[in-house]
mmCIF file of C-alpha atoms in Angstrom:
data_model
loop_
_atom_site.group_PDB
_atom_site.id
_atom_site.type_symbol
_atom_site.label_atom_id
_atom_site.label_comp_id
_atom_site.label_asym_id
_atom_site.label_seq_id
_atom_site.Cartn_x
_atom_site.Cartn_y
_atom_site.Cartn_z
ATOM 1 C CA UNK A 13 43.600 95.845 98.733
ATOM 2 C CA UNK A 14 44.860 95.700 95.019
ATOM 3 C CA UNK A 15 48.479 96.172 96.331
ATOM 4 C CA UNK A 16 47.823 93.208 98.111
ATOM 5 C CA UNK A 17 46.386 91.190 95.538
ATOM 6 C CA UNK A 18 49.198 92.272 92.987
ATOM 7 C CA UNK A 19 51.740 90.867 95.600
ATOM 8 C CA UNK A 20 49.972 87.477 96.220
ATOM 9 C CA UNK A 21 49.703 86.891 92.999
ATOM 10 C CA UNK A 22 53.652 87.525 92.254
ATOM 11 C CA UNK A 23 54.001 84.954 94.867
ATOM 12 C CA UNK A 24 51.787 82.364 94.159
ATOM 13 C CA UNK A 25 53.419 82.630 90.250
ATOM 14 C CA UNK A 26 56.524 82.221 91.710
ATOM 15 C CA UNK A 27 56.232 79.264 94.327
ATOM 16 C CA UNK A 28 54.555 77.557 91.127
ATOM 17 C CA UNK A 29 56.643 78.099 88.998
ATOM 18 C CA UNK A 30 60.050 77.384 91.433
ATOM 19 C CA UNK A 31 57.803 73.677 92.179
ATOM 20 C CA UNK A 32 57.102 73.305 88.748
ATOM 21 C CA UNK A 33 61.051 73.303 87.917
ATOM 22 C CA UNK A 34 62.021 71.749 90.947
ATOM 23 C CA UNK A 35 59.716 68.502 90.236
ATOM 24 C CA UNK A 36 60.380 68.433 86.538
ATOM 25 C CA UNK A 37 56.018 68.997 86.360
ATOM 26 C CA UNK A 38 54.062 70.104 82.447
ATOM 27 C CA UNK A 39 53.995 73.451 81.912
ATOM 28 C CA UNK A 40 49.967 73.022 83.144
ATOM 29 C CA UNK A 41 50.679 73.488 86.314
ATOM 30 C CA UNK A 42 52.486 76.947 86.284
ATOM 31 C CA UNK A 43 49.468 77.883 84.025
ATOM 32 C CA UNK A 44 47.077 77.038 86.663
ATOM 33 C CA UNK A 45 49.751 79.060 88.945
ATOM 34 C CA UNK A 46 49.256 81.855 86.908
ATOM 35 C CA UNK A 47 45.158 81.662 86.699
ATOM 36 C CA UNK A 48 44.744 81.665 90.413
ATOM 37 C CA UNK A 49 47.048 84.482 90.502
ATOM 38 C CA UNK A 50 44.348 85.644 87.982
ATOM 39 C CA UNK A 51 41.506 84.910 90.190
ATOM 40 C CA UNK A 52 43.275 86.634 93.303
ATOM 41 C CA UNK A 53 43.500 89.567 91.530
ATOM 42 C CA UNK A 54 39.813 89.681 90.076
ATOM 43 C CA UNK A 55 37.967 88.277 93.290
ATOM 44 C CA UNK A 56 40.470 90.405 96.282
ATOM 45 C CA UNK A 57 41.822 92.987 93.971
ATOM 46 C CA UNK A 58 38.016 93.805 92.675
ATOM 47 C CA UNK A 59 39.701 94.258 89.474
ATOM 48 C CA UNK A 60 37.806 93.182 86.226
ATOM 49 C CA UNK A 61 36.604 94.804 83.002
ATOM 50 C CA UNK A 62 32.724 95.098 83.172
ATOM 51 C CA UNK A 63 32.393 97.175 80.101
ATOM 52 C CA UNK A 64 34.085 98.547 76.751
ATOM 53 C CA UNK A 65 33.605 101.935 75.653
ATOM 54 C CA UNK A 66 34.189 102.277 72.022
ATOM 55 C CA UNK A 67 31.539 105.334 71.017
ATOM 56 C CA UNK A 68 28.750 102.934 72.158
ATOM 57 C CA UNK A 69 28.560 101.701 75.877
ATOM 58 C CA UNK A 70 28.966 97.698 75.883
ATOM 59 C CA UNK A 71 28.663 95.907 79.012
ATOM 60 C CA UNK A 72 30.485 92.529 78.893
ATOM 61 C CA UNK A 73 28.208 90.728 81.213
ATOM 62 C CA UNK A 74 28.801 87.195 81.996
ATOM 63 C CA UNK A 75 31.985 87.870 79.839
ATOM 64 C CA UNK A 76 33.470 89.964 82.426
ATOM 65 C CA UNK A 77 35.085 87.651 84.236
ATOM 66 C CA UNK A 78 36.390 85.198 81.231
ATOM 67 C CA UNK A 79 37.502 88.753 79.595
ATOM 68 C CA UNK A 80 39.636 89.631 82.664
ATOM 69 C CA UNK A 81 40.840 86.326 83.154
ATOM 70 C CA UNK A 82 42.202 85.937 79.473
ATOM 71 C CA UNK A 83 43.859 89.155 79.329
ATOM 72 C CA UNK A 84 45.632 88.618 82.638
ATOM 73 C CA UNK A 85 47.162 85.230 81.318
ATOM 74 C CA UNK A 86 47.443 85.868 77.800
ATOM 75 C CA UNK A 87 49.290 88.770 78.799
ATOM 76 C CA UNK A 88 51.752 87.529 81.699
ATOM 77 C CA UNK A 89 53.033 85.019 78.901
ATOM 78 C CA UNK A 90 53.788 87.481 76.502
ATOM 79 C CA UNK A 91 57.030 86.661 77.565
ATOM 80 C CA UNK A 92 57.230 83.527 77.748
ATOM 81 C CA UNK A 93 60.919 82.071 78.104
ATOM 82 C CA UNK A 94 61.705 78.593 78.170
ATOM 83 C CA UNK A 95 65.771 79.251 78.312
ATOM 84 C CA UNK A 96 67.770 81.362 79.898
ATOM 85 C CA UNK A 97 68.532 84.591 78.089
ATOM 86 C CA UNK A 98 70.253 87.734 77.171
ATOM 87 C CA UNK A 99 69.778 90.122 80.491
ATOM 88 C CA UNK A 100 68.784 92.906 78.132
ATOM 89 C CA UNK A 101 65.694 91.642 77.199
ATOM 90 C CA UNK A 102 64.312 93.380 80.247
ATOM 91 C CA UNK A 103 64.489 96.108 78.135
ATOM 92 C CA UNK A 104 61.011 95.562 76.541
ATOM 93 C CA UNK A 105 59.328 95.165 79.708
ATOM 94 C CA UNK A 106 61.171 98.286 80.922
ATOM 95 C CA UNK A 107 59.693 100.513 78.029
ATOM 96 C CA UNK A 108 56.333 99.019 78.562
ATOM 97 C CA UNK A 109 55.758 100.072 82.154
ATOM 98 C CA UNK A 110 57.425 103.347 81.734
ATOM 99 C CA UNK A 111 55.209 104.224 79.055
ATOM 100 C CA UNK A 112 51.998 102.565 81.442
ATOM 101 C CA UNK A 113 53.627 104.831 83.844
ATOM 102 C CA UNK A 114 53.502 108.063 81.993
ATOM 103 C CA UNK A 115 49.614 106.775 80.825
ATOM 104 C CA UNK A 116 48.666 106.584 84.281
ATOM 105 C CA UNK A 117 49.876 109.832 85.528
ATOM 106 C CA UNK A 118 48.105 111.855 82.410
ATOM 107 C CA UNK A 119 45.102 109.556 83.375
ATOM 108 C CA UNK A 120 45.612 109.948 87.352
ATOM 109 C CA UNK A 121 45.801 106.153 88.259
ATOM 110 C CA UNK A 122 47.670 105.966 91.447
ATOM 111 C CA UNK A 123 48.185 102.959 91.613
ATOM 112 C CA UNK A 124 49.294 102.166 88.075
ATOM 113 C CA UNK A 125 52.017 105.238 88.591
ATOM 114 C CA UNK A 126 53.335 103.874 91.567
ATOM 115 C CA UNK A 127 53.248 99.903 91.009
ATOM 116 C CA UNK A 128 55.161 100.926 87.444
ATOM 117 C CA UNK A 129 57.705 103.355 88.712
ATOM 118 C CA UNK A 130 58.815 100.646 91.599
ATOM 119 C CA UNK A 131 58.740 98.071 88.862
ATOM 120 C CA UNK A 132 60.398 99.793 86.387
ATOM 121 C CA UNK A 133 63.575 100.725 89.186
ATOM 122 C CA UNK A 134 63.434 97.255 90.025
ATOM 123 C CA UNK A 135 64.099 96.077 86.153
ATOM 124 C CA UNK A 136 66.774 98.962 86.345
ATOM 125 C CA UNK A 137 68.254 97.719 88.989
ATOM 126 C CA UNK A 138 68.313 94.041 87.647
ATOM 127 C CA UNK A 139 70.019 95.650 84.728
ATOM 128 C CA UNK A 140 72.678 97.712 86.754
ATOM 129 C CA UNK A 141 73.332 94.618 88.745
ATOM 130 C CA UNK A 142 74.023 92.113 85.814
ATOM 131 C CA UNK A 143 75.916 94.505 83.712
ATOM 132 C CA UNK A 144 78.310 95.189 86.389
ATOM 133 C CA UNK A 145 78.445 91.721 88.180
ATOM 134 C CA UNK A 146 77.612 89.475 85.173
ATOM 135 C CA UNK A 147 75.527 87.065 87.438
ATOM 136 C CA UNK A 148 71.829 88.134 87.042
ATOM 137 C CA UNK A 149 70.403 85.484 84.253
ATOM 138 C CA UNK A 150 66.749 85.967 83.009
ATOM 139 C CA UNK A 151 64.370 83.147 83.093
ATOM 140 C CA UNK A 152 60.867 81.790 83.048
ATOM 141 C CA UNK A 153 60.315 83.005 86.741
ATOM 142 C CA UNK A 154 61.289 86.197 86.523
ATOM 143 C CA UNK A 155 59.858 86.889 82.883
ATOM 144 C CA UNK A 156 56.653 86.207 83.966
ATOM 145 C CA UNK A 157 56.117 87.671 87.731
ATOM 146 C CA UNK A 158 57.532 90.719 85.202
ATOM 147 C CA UNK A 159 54.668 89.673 82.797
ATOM 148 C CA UNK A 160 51.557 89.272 85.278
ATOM 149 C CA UNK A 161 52.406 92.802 86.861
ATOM 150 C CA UNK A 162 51.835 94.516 83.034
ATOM 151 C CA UNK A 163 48.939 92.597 82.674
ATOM 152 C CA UNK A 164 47.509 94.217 86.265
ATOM 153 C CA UNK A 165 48.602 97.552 85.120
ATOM 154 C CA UNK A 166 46.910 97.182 82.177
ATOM 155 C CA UNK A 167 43.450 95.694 83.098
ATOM 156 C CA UNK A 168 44.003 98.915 85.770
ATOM 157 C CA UNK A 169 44.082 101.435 83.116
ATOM 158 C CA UNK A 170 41.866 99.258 80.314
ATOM 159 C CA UNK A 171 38.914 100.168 83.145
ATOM 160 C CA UNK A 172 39.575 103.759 82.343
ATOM 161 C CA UNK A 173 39.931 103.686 78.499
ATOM 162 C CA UNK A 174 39.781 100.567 76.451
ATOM 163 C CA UNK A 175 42.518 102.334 73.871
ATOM 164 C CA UNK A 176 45.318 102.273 76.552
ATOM 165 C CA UNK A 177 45.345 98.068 75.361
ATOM 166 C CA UNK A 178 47.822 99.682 72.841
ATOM 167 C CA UNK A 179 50.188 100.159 75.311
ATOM 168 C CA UNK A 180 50.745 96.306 76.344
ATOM 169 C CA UNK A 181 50.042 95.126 72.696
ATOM 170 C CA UNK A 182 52.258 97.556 70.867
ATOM 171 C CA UNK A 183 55.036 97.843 73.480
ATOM 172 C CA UNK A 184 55.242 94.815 74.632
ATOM 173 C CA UNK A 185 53.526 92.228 72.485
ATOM 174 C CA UNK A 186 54.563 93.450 69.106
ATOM 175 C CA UNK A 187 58.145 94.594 69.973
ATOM 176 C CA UNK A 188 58.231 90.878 71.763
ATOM 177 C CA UNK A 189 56.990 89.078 68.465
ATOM 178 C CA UNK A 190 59.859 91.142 66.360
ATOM 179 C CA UNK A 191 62.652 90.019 68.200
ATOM 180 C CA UNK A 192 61.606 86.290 67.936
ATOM 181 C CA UNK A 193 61.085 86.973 64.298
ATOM 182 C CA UNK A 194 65.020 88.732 63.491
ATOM 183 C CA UNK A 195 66.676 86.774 66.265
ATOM 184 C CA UNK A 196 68.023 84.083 63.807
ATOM 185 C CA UNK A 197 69.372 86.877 60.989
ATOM 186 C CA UNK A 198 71.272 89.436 63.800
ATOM 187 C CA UNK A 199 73.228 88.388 66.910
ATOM 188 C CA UNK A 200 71.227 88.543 70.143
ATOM 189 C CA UNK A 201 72.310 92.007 70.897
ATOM 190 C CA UNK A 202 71.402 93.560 67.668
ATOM 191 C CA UNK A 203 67.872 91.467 67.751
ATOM 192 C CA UNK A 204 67.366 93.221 71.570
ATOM 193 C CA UNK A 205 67.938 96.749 70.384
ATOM 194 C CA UNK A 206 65.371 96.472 67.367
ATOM 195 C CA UNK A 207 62.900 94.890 69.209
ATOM 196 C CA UNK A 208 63.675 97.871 71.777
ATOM 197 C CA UNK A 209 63.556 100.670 69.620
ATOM 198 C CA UNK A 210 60.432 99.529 67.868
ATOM 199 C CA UNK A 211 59.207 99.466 71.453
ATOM 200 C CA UNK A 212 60.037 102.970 72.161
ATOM 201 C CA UNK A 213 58.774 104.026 68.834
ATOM 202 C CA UNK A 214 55.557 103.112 69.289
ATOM 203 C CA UNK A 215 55.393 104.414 72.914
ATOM 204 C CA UNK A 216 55.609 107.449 71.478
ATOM 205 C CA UNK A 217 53.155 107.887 69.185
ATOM 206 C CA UNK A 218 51.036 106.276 72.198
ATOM 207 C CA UNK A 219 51.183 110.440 73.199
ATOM 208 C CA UNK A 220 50.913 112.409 69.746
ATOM 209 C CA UNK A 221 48.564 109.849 67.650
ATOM 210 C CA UNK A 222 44.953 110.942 68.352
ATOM 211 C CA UNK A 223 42.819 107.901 70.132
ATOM 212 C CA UNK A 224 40.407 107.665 67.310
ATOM 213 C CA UNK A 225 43.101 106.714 65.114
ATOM 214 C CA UNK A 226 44.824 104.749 67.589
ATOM 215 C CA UNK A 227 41.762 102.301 68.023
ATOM 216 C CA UNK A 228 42.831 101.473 64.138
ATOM 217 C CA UNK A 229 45.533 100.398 64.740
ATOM 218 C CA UNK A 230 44.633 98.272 68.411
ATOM 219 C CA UNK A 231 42.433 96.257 66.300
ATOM 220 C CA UNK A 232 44.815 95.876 63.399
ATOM 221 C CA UNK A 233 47.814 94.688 65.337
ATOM 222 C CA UNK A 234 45.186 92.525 67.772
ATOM 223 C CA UNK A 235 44.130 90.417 64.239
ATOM 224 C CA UNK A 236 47.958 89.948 63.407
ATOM 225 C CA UNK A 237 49.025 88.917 66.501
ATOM 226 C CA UNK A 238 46.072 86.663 66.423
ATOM 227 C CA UNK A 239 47.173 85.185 63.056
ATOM 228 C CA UNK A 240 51.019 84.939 64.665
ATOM 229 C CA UNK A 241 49.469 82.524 67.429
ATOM 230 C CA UNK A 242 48.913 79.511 64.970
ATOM 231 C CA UNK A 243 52.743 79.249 64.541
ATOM 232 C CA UNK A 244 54.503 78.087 67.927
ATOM 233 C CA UNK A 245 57.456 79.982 67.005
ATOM 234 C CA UNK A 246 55.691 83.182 67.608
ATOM 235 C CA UNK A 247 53.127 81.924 70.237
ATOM 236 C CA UNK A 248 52.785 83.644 73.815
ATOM 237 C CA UNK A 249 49.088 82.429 74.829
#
């Protein structure tokens, strides 16, 4: 049933955001796109965090749903592209669901292995294609569909252990947040590839840094990221 959750949500993101562009409409309306995808997932996915296991059992409650719902649309917005840009941008997404990927087959999450192998061929692919054909362009569509399915994967593997948040946050989010930060002092290419390898970097120590040191550093780069949302420049929620 999640499969089929995952895939009405892609398309209800997309329709919205295709009529949102088409009609010239405020950005509101691809958010509310975006929380009904949400809701699909939550409501016919049955996928929501009830709890957070940090030493201590804390069950969220009332919160659970509000939780779920933030995380899934902070997170599909993490790349969130008003312009067309640089095809090789997919690369951040890329590392991020290979490294879910790898997570969930330690952890033994089905469906997070499968849902980010397919998606991570599928950003190869759009990768192959444009470098050798030059006519793949990345834009707000396609960012976020990209976007909502690592926020699935994540709330997926959150349920298991609240430390795998890392992976999204320090892959993705971070990496993301560098590149918009450098892009203006390197050309677009050079901005990509430190972005990327910071991305990579960190997906490693994901698998050698013990998780009681990891939670550190979830909570540290959470509160910057936090602080990096009062300037517009750097804002993704």
């Amino acid at each position: 049933m999640l499969y089929l959750a995952l895939l009405i949500g892609i398309v209800s993101i997309v329709i919205t955001d295709k009529l949102t562009q088409a009609f010239k409409l405020s950005s509101i309306w691809g958010l509310i796109g975006q929380i009904c995808a949400s809701l699909v997932i939550i409501m016919v996915g049955k996928l929501e965090v009830s709890h957070i296991n940090l030493g201590n059992h804390f069950e969220l409650g009332y919160l659970t749903i509000p939780f779920t719902l933030l995380f899934l649309v902070g997170f599909t917005n993490v790349m969130n592209i008003e312009k067309t840009q640089n095809l090789s941008i997919l690369l951040l997404p890329f590392v991020s669901l290979v490294c879910l990927s790898i997570a969930a087959f330690f952890i033994g999450y089905s469906f997070v292995l499968v849902m980010g192998i397919c998606s991570s061929l599928t950003i190869m692919f759009i990768l192959l294609y444009g470098y050798f054909t030059g006519k793949v362009f990345v834009g707000r569509t396609l960012t976020t569909s990209i976007g909502f399915i690592i926020a699935v994967l994540s709330i997926a593997l959150i349920k298991t252990s609240i430390v795998t948040i890392y992976i999204p946050l320090f892959t993705l989010a971070l990496p993301f947040t560098l590149y918009y930060f450098v892009k203006d002092k390197f050309t677009s290419i050079q901005s990509i590839t430190v972005s990327t390898l910071t991305a990579i970097l960190f997906g490693v120590l994901m698998f050698i840094v013990p998780f009681h040191i990891m939670w550190y550093l979830v909570v540290g780069l959470t509160i910057i990221l936090v602080i990096t949302q009062f300037s517009r420049k750097y804002r993704f929620i």
